[in-house]
Coordinates of C-alpha atoms in Angstrom, one line a residue:
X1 CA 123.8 90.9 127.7
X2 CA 120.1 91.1 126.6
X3 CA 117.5 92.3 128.5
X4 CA 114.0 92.2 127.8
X5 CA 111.1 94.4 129.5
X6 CA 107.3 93.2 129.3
X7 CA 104.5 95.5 128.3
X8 CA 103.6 95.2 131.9
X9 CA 106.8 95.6 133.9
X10 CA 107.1 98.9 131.5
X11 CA 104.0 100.0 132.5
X12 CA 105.1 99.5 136.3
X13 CA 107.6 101.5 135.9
X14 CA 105.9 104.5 134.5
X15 CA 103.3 104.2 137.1
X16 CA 105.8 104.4 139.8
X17 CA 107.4 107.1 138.2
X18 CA 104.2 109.3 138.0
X19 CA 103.9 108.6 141.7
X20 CA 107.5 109.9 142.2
X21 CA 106.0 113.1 140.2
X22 CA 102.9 113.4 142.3
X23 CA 100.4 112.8 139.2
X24 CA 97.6 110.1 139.8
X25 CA 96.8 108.2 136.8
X26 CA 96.2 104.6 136.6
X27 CA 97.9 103.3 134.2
X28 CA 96.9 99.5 134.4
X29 CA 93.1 100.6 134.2
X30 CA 93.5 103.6 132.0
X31 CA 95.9 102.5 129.1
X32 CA 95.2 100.1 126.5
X33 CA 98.7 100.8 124.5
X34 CA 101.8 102.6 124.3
X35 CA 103.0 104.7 121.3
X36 CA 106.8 104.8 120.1
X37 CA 107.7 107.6 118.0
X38 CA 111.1 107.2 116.3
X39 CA 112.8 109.4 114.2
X40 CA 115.3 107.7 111.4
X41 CA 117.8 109.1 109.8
X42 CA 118.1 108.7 105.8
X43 CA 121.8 108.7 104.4
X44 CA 122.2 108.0 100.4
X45 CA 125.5 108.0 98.6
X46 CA 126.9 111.1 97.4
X47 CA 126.4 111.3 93.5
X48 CA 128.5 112.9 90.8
X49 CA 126.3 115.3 88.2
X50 CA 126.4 111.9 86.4
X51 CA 125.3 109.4 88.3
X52 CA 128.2 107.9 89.7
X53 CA 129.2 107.1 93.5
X54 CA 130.9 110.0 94.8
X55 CA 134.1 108.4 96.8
X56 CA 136.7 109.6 99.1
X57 CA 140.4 109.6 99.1
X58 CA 140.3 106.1 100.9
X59 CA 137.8 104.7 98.1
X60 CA 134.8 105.0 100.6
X61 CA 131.2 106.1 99.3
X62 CA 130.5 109.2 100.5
X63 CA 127.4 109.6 102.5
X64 CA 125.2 112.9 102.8
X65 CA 121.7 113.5 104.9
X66 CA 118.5 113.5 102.9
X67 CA 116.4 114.2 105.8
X68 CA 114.4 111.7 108.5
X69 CA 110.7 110.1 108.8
X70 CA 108.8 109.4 111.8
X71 CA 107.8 105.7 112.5
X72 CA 105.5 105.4 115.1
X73 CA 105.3 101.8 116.5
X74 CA 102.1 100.3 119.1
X75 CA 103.5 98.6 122.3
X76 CA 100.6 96.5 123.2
X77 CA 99.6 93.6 125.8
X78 CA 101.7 90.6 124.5
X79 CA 104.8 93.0 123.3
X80 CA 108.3 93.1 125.0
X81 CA 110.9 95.8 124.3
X82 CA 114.6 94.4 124.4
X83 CA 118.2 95.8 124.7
X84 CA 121.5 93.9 123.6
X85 CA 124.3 95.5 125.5
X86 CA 127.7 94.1 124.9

């Protein structure tokens, strides 16, 4: 299943959630874009003093964290956002 939201059916729905909140802001007059912050992960392989893969007992690469970086991503007039479910 894919489903796709419009800049503008988004920013329906976070006008009518507002409402639900009791905070007056129009969105349609007042915002020109919407910012997406996203936080991704960074896995490398797991290497030996000397350079090599480190594996497991299967023969997979082992994986460790080296920390995230923010993207940040402009949701603008013309933009959609979708989801694939399956």
């Amino acid at each position: 299943m894919h489903i796709t939201i419009s800049y503008y059916d988004l920013i329906e729905a976070i006008q009518s959630h507002l409402e639900t909140k009791n905070i007056c802001i129009d969105l349609e007059k007042d915002c020109s874009e919407i910012d997406i912050s996203i936080n991704e992960q960074n896995f490398e392989p797991k290497k030996h003093k000397n350079g090599r893969v480190v594996k497991d007992e299967d023969g997979h690469t082992v994986f460790e964290y080296k920390g995230s970086k923010e993207k940040h991503y402009a949701l603008g007039g013309n933009d959609e956002i979708s989801i694939f479910l399956e």
